[in-house]
């Protein structure tokens, strides 16, 4: 493990968590430890918890690359560290209380130590879980290339030929062209207009409406139908057939 400020900080936090758990168990005195003197009880649990925790941390570090799943590794590390932790607990009991090593104590301590090991590793995993990353997305619409609209713009009057194109609406035998310089009726089939606007960044949103992508300011969908709000306060209907193109662009 590389040394550095982050490593030192992490070890300090690890030891602080283990110390806190050791003090908590020393205060609670489980498994008959409440009859011990305070000094012996706290000393015993501090040795058991901090020592077992360091064993678990070492195993977790060794298995980190081989077992990438956090909670699978918590269970595996807890199972592997339990026998080692039991040996440590028995040694602490021998040193502090003058007990003796015995198979009876070993089999008695194994089921008692496993839940504690699981709790220790679970708390540690929660403490070091990665924080969720907030990802913000934006739909960036590039303005259409001038040459893409050139053929269509030639059909407009000189006043609107250089205006911002907002939408094209099929209107009886004519097309109503909406621009930021006003509306204009031209004689052209809607299908032919769509062909001329094929390379322009825009979408057909209804059987009789085409809208420029850069003019879209909002989309509202409700009860199986929708509306697209365009620059200048214009609104165009959105049919169920053509809604997927707006959905694919991230509008709803």
PDB file of C-alpha atoms in Angstrom:
ATOM      1  CA  UNK A   1       0.000   0.000   0.000  1.00  0.00           C
ATOM      2  CA  UNK A   2       1.468   3.329  -1.080  1.00  0.00           C
ATOM      3  CA  UNK A   3       2.307   5.722   1.710  1.00  0.00           C
ATOM      4  CA  UNK A   4       0.964   9.245   1.676  1.00  0.00           C
ATOM      5  CA  UNK A   5      -1.412  11.674   3.361  1.00  0.00           C
ATOM      6  CA  UNK A   6      -4.501   9.845   2.056  1.00  0.00           C
ATOM      7  CA  UNK A   7      -3.225   6.485   3.298  1.00  0.00           C
ATOM      8  CA  UNK A   8      -2.355   7.913   6.725  1.00  0.00           C
ATOM      9  CA  UNK A   9      -5.791   9.539   6.941  1.00  0.00           C
ATOM     10  CA  UNK A  10      -7.515   6.293   5.998  1.00  0.00           C
ATOM     11  CA  UNK A  11      -5.562   4.312   8.591  1.00  0.00           C
ATOM     12  CA  UNK A  12      -6.421   6.913  11.227  1.00  0.00           C
ATOM     13  CA  UNK A  13     -10.125   6.558  10.370  1.00  0.00           C
ATOM     14  CA  UNK A  14      -9.878   2.744  10.357  1.00  0.00           C
ATOM     15  CA  UNK A  15      -8.284   2.711  13.808  1.00  0.00           C
ATOM     16  CA  UNK A  16     -10.803   5.246  15.105  1.00  0.00           C
ATOM     17  CA  UNK A  17     -13.700   3.048  13.948  1.00  0.00           C
ATOM     18  CA  UNK A  18     -12.164  -0.084  15.497  1.00  0.00           C
ATOM     19  CA  UNK A  19     -11.466   1.764  18.725  1.00  0.00           C
ATOM     20  CA  UNK A  20     -15.050   3.005  18.860  1.00  0.00           C
ATOM     21  CA  UNK A  21     -16.368  -0.543  18.357  1.00  0.00           C
ATOM     22  CA  UNK A  22     -13.997  -1.872  21.004  1.00  0.00           C
ATOM     23  CA  UNK A  23     -15.137   0.742  23.502  1.00  0.00           C
ATOM     24  CA  UNK A  24     -18.785  -0.022  22.705  1.00  0.00           C
ATOM     25  CA  UNK A  25     -18.329  -3.745  23.336  1.00  0.00           C
ATOM     26  CA  UNK A  26     -16.309  -2.960  26.457  1.00  0.00           C
ATOM     27  CA  UNK A  27     -19.209  -0.883  27.715  1.00  0.00           C
ATOM     28  CA  UNK A  28     -21.837  -3.508  26.834  1.00  0.00           C
ATOM     29  CA  UNK A  29     -19.773  -6.438  28.117  1.00  0.00           C
ATOM     30  CA  UNK A  30     -21.402  -9.230  26.051  1.00  0.00           C
ATOM     31  CA  UNK A  31     -20.843 -12.977  26.503  1.00  0.00           C
ATOM     32  CA  UNK A  32     -20.483 -12.751  30.286  1.00  0.00           C
ATOM     33  CA  UNK A  33     -17.849 -10.002  30.223  1.00  0.00           C
ATOM     34  CA  UNK A  34     -20.032  -7.759  32.401  1.00  0.00           C
ATOM     35  CA  UNK A  35     -18.661  -9.535  35.492  1.00  0.00           C
ATOM     36  CA  UNK A  36     -15.097  -8.427  34.747  1.00  0.00           C
ATOM     37  CA  UNK A  37     -13.534  -5.319  36.195  1.00  0.00           C
ATOM     38  CA  UNK A  38     -13.796  -2.278  33.942  1.00  0.00           C
ATOM     39  CA  UNK A  39     -10.069  -2.211  33.171  1.00  0.00           C
ATOM     40  CA  UNK A  40      -9.970  -5.869  32.186  1.00  0.00           C
ATOM     41  CA  UNK A  41     -13.224  -5.667  30.236  1.00  0.00           C
ATOM     42  CA  UNK A  42     -12.197  -2.666  28.166  1.00  0.00           C
ATOM     43  CA  UNK A  43      -8.658  -3.969  27.678  1.00  0.00           C
ATOM     44  CA  UNK A  44      -9.926  -7.371  26.572  1.00  0.00           C
ATOM     45  CA  UNK A  45     -12.392  -6.014  24.029  1.00  0.00           C
ATOM     46  CA  UNK A  46      -9.968  -3.420  22.683  1.00  0.00           C
ATOM     47  CA  UNK A  47      -7.398  -6.154  21.990  1.00  0.00           C
ATOM     48  CA  UNK A  48     -10.024  -8.430  20.439  1.00  0.00           C
ATOM     49  CA  UNK A  49     -11.734  -5.822  18.274  1.00  0.00           C
ATOM     50  CA  UNK A  50      -8.714  -3.820  17.118  1.00  0.00           C
ATOM     51  CA  UNK A  51      -6.646  -6.952  16.515  1.00  0.00           C
ATOM     52  CA  UNK A  52      -9.453  -8.751  14.683  1.00  0.00           C
ATOM     53  CA  UNK A  53     -10.217  -5.625  12.692  1.00  0.00           C
ATOM     54  CA  UNK A  54      -6.631  -5.356  11.498  1.00  0.00           C
ATOM     55  CA  UNK A  55      -6.766  -9.006  10.437  1.00  0.00           C
ATOM     56  CA  UNK A  56      -9.950  -8.284   8.492  1.00  0.00           C
ATOM     57  CA  UNK A  57      -8.486  -5.174   6.866  1.00  0.00           C
ATOM     58  CA  UNK A  58      -5.439  -7.156   5.749  1.00  0.00           C
ATOM     59  CA  UNK A  59      -7.581  -9.907   4.239  1.00  0.00           C
ATOM     60  CA  UNK A  60      -9.821  -7.363   2.565  1.00  0.00           C
ATOM     61  CA  UNK A  61      -6.815  -5.681   0.989  1.00  0.00           C
ATOM     62  CA  UNK A  62      -5.489  -9.027  -0.291  1.00  0.00           C
ATOM     63  CA  UNK A  63      -8.864 -10.007  -1.797  1.00  0.00           C
ATOM     64  CA  UNK A  64      -9.836  -6.605  -3.205  1.00  0.00           C
ATOM     65  CA  UNK A  65      -8.762  -7.407  -6.768  1.00  0.00           C
ATOM     66  CA  UNK A  66      -9.847 -11.059  -6.737  1.00  0.00           C
ATOM     67  CA  UNK A  67     -13.328 -10.398  -5.297  1.00  0.00           C
ATOM     68  CA  UNK A  68     -14.557  -7.028  -6.650  1.00  0.00           C
ATOM     69  CA  UNK A  69     -18.085  -7.185  -5.175  1.00  0.00           C
ATOM     70  CA  UNK A  70     -18.125  -5.268  -1.884  1.00  0.00           C
ATOM     71  CA  UNK A  71     -20.722  -7.317  -0.032  1.00  0.00           C
ATOM     72  CA  UNK A  72     -19.476 -10.656  -1.328  1.00  0.00           C
ATOM     73  CA  UNK A  73     -16.057  -9.667  -0.044  1.00  0.00           C
ATOM     74  CA  UNK A  74     -17.534  -8.643   3.331  1.00  0.00           C
ATOM     75  CA  UNK A  75     -19.002 -12.128   3.777  1.00  0.00           C
ATOM     76  CA  UNK A  76     -15.855 -13.901   2.557  1.00  0.00           C
ATOM     77  CA  UNK A  77     -13.485 -11.793   4.674  1.00  0.00           C
ATOM     78  CA  UNK A  78     -15.695 -12.268   7.742  1.00  0.00           C
ATOM     79  CA  UNK A  79     -15.653 -16.051   7.283  1.00  0.00           C
ATOM     80  CA  UNK A  80     -11.883 -16.165   6.742  1.00  0.00           C
ATOM     81  CA  UNK A  81     -10.984 -13.828   9.585  1.00  0.00           C
ATOM     82  CA  UNK A  82     -13.203 -15.552  12.175  1.00  0.00           C
ATOM     83  CA  UNK A  83     -10.836 -18.492  12.944  1.00  0.00           C
ATOM     84  CA  UNK A  84      -7.877 -16.110  13.178  1.00  0.00           C
ATOM     85  CA  UNK A  85      -9.868 -13.732  15.351  1.00  0.00           C
ATOM     86  CA  UNK A  86     -10.888 -16.618  17.621  1.00  0.00           C
ATOM     87  CA  UNK A  87      -7.230 -17.545  18.136  1.00  0.00           C
ATOM     88  CA  UNK A  88      -6.539 -13.921  19.039  1.00  0.00           C
ATOM     89  CA  UNK A  89      -9.494 -13.859  21.459  1.00  0.00           C
ATOM     90  CA  UNK A  90      -8.322 -17.084  23.111  1.00  0.00           C
ATOM     91  CA  UNK A  91      -4.786 -15.705  23.412  1.00  0.00           C
ATOM     92  CA  UNK A  92      -6.143 -12.498  24.993  1.00  0.00           C
ATOM     93  CA  UNK A  93      -8.132 -14.610  27.466  1.00  0.00           C
ATOM     94  CA  UNK A  94      -5.023 -16.649  28.309  1.00  0.00           C
ATOM     95  CA  UNK A  95      -2.924 -13.506  28.873  1.00  0.00           C
ATOM     96  CA  UNK A  96      -5.534 -11.419  30.731  1.00  0.00           C
ATOM     97  CA  UNK A  97      -7.548 -14.041  32.623  1.00  0.00           C
ATOM     98  CA  UNK A  98      -5.172 -16.972  32.793  1.00  0.00           C
ATOM     99  CA  UNK A  99      -7.443 -19.234  30.726  1.00  0.00           C
ATOM    100  CA  UNK A 100      -6.173 -22.220  28.786  1.00  0.00           C
ATOM    101  CA  UNK A 101      -6.395 -23.094  25.126  1.00  0.00           C
ATOM    102  CA  UNK A 102      -9.031 -25.760  24.543  1.00  0.00           C
ATOM    103  CA  UNK A 103     -11.074 -27.161  21.694  1.00  0.00           C
ATOM    104  CA  UNK A 104     -14.204 -26.521  23.722  1.00  0.00           C
ATOM    105  CA  UNK A 105     -13.507 -22.789  23.844  1.00  0.00           C
ATOM    106  CA  UNK A 106     -12.616 -22.804  20.153  1.00  0.00           C
ATOM    107  CA  UNK A 107     -15.950 -24.292  19.047  1.00  0.00           C
ATOM    108  CA  UNK A 108     -17.788 -22.062  21.510  1.00  0.00           C
ATOM    109  CA  UNK A 109     -16.168 -18.862  20.237  1.00  0.00           C
ATOM    110  CA  UNK A 110     -16.516 -19.537  16.488  1.00  0.00           C
ATOM    111  CA  UNK A 111     -20.320 -18.915  16.291  1.00  0.00           C
ATOM    112  CA  UNK A 112     -19.996 -15.974  18.690  1.00  0.00           C
ATOM    113  CA  UNK A 113     -17.210 -14.309  16.704  1.00  0.00           C
ATOM    114  CA  UNK A 114     -18.679 -14.619  13.211  1.00  0.00           C
ATOM    115  CA  UNK A 115     -21.571 -12.140  13.765  1.00  0.00           C
ATOM    116  CA  UNK A 116     -19.155  -9.648  15.311  1.00  0.00           C
ATOM    117  CA  UNK A 117     -16.804 -10.035  12.338  1.00  0.00           C
ATOM    118  CA  UNK A 118     -19.703  -9.516   9.921  1.00  0.00           C
ATOM    119  CA  UNK A 119     -20.806  -6.404  11.784  1.00  0.00           C
ATOM    120  CA  UNK A 120     -17.273  -4.972  11.814  1.00  0.00           C
ATOM    121  CA  UNK A 121     -16.728  -5.557   8.093  1.00  0.00           C
ATOM    122  CA  UNK A 122     -20.209  -4.291   7.210  1.00  0.00           C
ATOM    123  CA  UNK A 123     -19.689  -1.039   9.138  1.00  0.00           C
ATOM    124  CA  UNK A 124     -16.341  -0.627   7.446  1.00  0.00           C
ATOM    125  CA  UNK A 125     -17.850  -1.252   3.994  1.00  0.00           C
ATOM    126  CA  UNK A 126     -20.567   1.330   4.639  1.00  0.00           C
ATOM    127  CA  UNK A 127     -18.010   3.848   5.838  1.00  0.00           C
ATOM    128  CA  UNK A 128     -15.919   3.475   2.665  1.00  0.00           C
ATOM    129  CA  UNK A 129     -18.716   3.016   0.158  1.00  0.00           C
ATOM    130  CA  UNK A 130     -18.240   5.214  -2.914  1.00  0.00           C
ATOM    131  CA  UNK A 131     -20.351   8.320  -2.997  1.00  0.00           C
ATOM    132  CA  UNK A 132     -22.858   8.534  -5.845  1.00  0.00           C
ATOM    133  CA  UNK A 133     -21.770  10.774  -8.684  1.00  0.00           C
ATOM    134  CA  UNK A 134     -24.190  13.354  -9.944  1.00  0.00           C
ATOM    135  CA  UNK A 135     -24.182  13.513 -13.725  1.00  0.00           C
ATOM    136  CA  UNK A 136     -25.789  16.431 -15.482  1.00  0.00           C
ATOM    137  CA  UNK A 137     -26.630  16.190 -19.175  1.00  0.00           C
ATOM    138  CA  UNK A 138     -27.547  18.867 -21.640  1.00  0.00           C
ATOM    139  CA  UNK A 139     -28.873  18.635 -25.149  1.00  0.00           C
ATOM    140  CA  UNK A 140     -26.717  20.910 -27.252  1.00  0.00           C
ATOM    141  CA  UNK A 141     -28.231  21.764 -30.606  1.00  0.00           C
ATOM    142  CA  UNK A 142     -25.877  22.939 -33.283  1.00  0.00           C
ATOM    143  CA  UNK A 143     -27.229  25.556 -35.651  1.00  0.00           C
ATOM    144  CA  UNK A 144     -27.977  24.231 -39.140  1.00  0.00           C
ATOM    145  CA  UNK A 145     -25.384  24.680 -41.831  1.00  0.00           C
ATOM    146  CA  UNK A 146     -26.319  27.552 -44.175  1.00  0.00           C
ATOM    147  CA  UNK A 147     -25.916  25.372 -47.296  1.00  0.00           C
ATOM    148  CA  UNK A 148     -28.353  22.787 -45.859  1.00  0.00           C
ATOM    149  CA  UNK A 149     -31.185  25.340 -45.971  1.00  0.00           C
ATOM    150  CA  UNK A 150     -30.073  27.140 -49.100  1.00  0.00           C
ATOM    151  CA  UNK A 151     -32.466  25.463 -51.555  1.00  0.00           C
ATOM    152  CA  UNK A 152     -35.448  25.912 -49.274  1.00  0.00           C
ATOM    153  CA  UNK A 153     -34.624  29.530 -48.418  1.00  0.00           C
ATOM    154  CA  UNK A 154     -34.601  30.500 -52.084  1.00  0.00           C
ATOM    155  CA  UNK A 155     -38.362  29.951 -52.047  1.00  0.00           C
ATOM    156  CA  UNK A 156     -38.862  32.684 -49.443  1.00  0.00           C
ATOM    157  CA  UNK A 157     -39.178  36.384 -50.019  1.00  0.00           C
ATOM    158  CA  UNK A 158     -36.102  38.577 -49.659  1.00  0.00           C
ATOM    159  CA  UNK A 159     -37.344  39.797 -46.266  1.00  0.00           C
ATOM    160  CA  UNK A 160     -37.407  36.311 -44.747  1.00  0.00           C
ATOM    161  CA  UNK A 161     -34.709  34.586 -46.760  1.00  0.00           C
ATOM    162  CA  UNK A 162     -32.091  35.394 -44.135  1.00  0.00           C
ATOM    163  CA  UNK A 163     -34.403  35.070 -41.108  1.00  0.00           C
ATOM    164  CA  UNK A 164     -34.204  32.364 -38.495  1.00  0.00           C
ATOM    165  CA  UNK A 165     -36.212  29.332 -39.562  1.00  0.00           C
ATOM    166  CA  UNK A 166     -38.572  28.116 -36.806  1.00  0.00           C
ATOM    167  CA  UNK A 167     -41.079  25.693 -38.329  1.00  0.00           C
ATOM    168  CA  UNK A 168     -42.839  24.593 -41.474  1.00  0.00           C
ATOM    169  CA  UNK A 169     -46.569  23.842 -41.398  1.00  0.00           C
ATOM    170  CA  UNK A 170     -48.609  22.131 -44.113  1.00  0.00           C
ATOM    171  CA  UNK A 171     -51.534  24.464 -44.789  1.00  0.00           C
ATOM    172  CA  UNK A 172     -53.992  23.175 -47.397  1.00  0.00           C
ATOM    173  CA  UNK A 173     -52.153  23.308 -50.743  1.00  0.00           C
ATOM    174  CA  UNK A 174     -49.508  25.633 -49.356  1.00  0.00           C
ATOM    175  CA  UNK A 175     -46.822  25.633 -46.734  1.00  0.00           C
ATOM    176  CA  UNK A 176     -46.788  28.167 -43.949  1.00  0.00           C
ATOM    177  CA  UNK A 177     -43.166  28.918 -43.119  1.00  0.00           C
ATOM    178  CA  UNK A 178     -42.628  30.337 -39.625  1.00  0.00           C
ATOM    179  CA  UNK A 179     -39.550  32.531 -39.117  1.00  0.00           C
ATOM    180  CA  UNK A 180     -38.496  35.127 -36.590  1.00  0.00           C
ATOM    181  CA  UNK A 181     -39.362  37.709 -39.248  1.00  0.00           C
ATOM    182  CA  UNK A 182     -42.938  36.503 -39.518  1.00  0.00           C
ATOM    183  CA  UNK A 183     -44.904  33.899 -41.478  1.00  0.00           C
ATOM    184  CA  UNK A 184     -45.032  33.332 -45.207  1.00  0.00           C
ATOM    185  CA  UNK A 185     -47.103  31.075 -47.463  1.00  0.00           C
ATOM    186  CA  UNK A 186     -45.291  29.315 -50.278  1.00  0.00           C
ATOM    187  CA  UNK A 187     -46.457  26.844 -52.908  1.00  0.00           C
ATOM    188  CA  UNK A 188     -44.732  23.532 -52.224  1.00  0.00           C
ATOM    189  CA  UNK A 189     -45.729  20.029 -51.232  1.00  0.00           C
ATOM    190  CA  UNK A 190     -44.900  19.130 -47.625  1.00  0.00           C
ATOM    191  CA  UNK A 191     -43.072  15.979 -48.771  1.00  0.00           C
ATOM    192  CA  UNK A 192     -40.847  18.055 -51.087  1.00  0.00           C
ATOM    193  CA  UNK A 193     -40.122  20.489 -48.257  1.00  0.00           C
ATOM    194  CA  UNK A 194     -39.043  17.602 -46.046  1.00  0.00           C
ATOM    195  CA  UNK A 195     -36.664  16.438 -48.758  1.00  0.00           C
ATOM    196  CA  UNK A 196     -35.105  19.893 -49.023  1.00  0.00           C
ATOM    197  CA  UNK A 197     -34.794  20.131 -45.241  1.00  0.00           C
ATOM    198  CA  UNK A 198     -33.409  16.595 -44.819  1.00  0.00           C
ATOM    199  CA  UNK A 199     -29.920  17.828 -43.877  1.00  0.00           C
ATOM    200  CA  UNK A 200     -31.169  20.603 -41.615  1.00  0.00           C
ATOM    201  CA  UNK A 201     -31.127  19.893 -37.866  1.00  0.00           C
ATOM    202  CA  UNK A 202     -34.829  19.527 -37.217  1.00  0.00           C
ATOM    203  CA  UNK A 203     -37.638  17.008 -36.763  1.00  0.00           C
ATOM    204  CA  UNK A 204     -40.985  16.141 -38.192  1.00  0.00           C
ATOM    205  CA  UNK A 205     -43.249  16.134 -35.138  1.00  0.00           C
ATOM    206  CA  UNK A 206     -46.656  15.758 -36.765  1.00  0.00           C
ATOM    207  CA  UNK A 207     -48.064  14.732 -40.125  1.00  0.00           C
ATOM    208  CA  UNK A 208     -48.217  18.423 -41.036  1.00  0.00           C
ATOM    209  CA  UNK A 209     -45.421  19.985 -38.940  1.00  0.00           C
ATOM    210  CA  UNK A 210     -41.647  20.177 -39.150  1.00  0.00           C
ATOM    211  CA  UNK A 211     -39.694  22.167 -36.517  1.00  0.00           C
ATOM    212  CA  UNK A 212     -36.117  23.427 -36.407  1.00  0.00           C
ATOM    213  CA  UNK A 213     -34.194  21.856 -33.534  1.00  0.00           C
ATOM    214  CA  UNK A 214     -32.619  25.124 -32.407  1.00  0.00           C
ATOM    215  CA  UNK A 215     -36.051  26.727 -32.135  1.00  0.00           C
ATOM    216  CA  UNK A 216     -37.407  24.165 -29.654  1.00  0.00           C
ATOM    217  CA  UNK A 217     -37.735  25.611 -26.147  1.00  0.00           C
ATOM    218  CA  UNK A 218     -39.783  22.904 -24.446  1.00  0.00           C
ATOM    219  CA  UNK A 219     -41.910  19.819 -24.972  1.00  0.00           C
ATOM    220  CA  UNK A 220     -45.014  18.793 -23.048  1.00  0.00           C
ATOM    221  CA  UNK A 221     -46.602  15.351 -23.282  1.00  0.00           C
ATOM    222  CA  UNK A 222     -49.909  14.354 -21.734  1.00  0.00           C
ATOM    223  CA  UNK A 223     -52.773  11.940 -22.416  1.00  0.00           C
ATOM    224  CA  UNK A 224     -51.170  10.438 -25.515  1.00  0.00           C
ATOM    225  CA  UNK A 225     -50.496  13.756 -27.271  1.00  0.00           C
ATOM    226  CA  UNK A 226     -47.907  16.460 -26.985  1.00  0.00           C
ATOM    227  CA  UNK A 227     -46.981  20.010 -27.796  1.00  0.00           C
ATOM    228  CA  UNK A 228     -43.669  21.525 -28.637  1.00  0.00           C
ATOM    229  CA  UNK A 229     -43.031  25.117 -27.606  1.00  0.00           C
ATOM    230  CA  UNK A 230     -41.000  27.047 -30.146  1.00  0.00           C
ATOM    231  CA  UNK A 231     -39.195  30.366 -30.241  1.00  0.00           C
ATOM    232  CA  UNK A 232     -41.485  33.362 -30.485  1.00  0.00           C
ATOM    233  CA  UNK A 233     -44.301  31.690 -28.539  1.00  0.00           C
ATOM    234  CA  UNK A 234     -45.315  29.374 -31.378  1.00  0.00           C
ATOM    235  CA  UNK A 235     -46.669  25.933 -30.445  1.00  0.00           C
ATOM    236  CA  UNK A 236     -46.796  22.853 -32.657  1.00  0.00           C
ATOM    237  CA  UNK A 237     -48.586  19.551 -32.030  1.00  0.00           C
ATOM    238  CA  UNK A 238     -46.614  16.342 -31.428  1.00  0.00           C
ATOM    239  CA  UNK A 239     -48.251  13.105 -32.548  1.00  0.00           C
ATOM    240  CA  UNK A 240     -47.617   9.693 -31.048  1.00  0.00           C
ATOM    241  CA  UNK A 241     -46.073   8.558 -34.347  1.00  0.00           C
ATOM    242  CA  UNK A 242     -43.296  11.162 -34.287  1.00  0.00           C
ATOM    243  CA  UNK A 243     -42.838  11.506 -30.519  1.00  0.00           C
ATOM    244  CA  UNK A 244     -39.854   9.047 -30.448  1.00  0.00           C
ATOM    245  CA  UNK A 245     -37.630  11.514 -32.342  1.00  0.00           C
ATOM    246  CA  UNK A 246     -38.075  14.104 -29.589  1.00  0.00           C
ATOM    247  CA  UNK A 247     -37.679  11.454 -26.895  1.00  0.00           C
ATOM    248  CA  UNK A 248     -34.452  10.308 -28.523  1.00  0.00           C
ATOM    249  CA  UNK A 249     -33.204  13.903 -28.452  1.00  0.00           C
ATOM    250  CA  UNK A 250     -33.786  14.014 -24.681  1.00  0.00           C
ATOM    251  CA  UNK A 251     -36.785  16.333 -24.557  1.00  0.00           C
ATOM    252  CA  UNK A 252     -38.964  13.985 -22.472  1.00  0.00           C
TER     253      UNK A 252
END
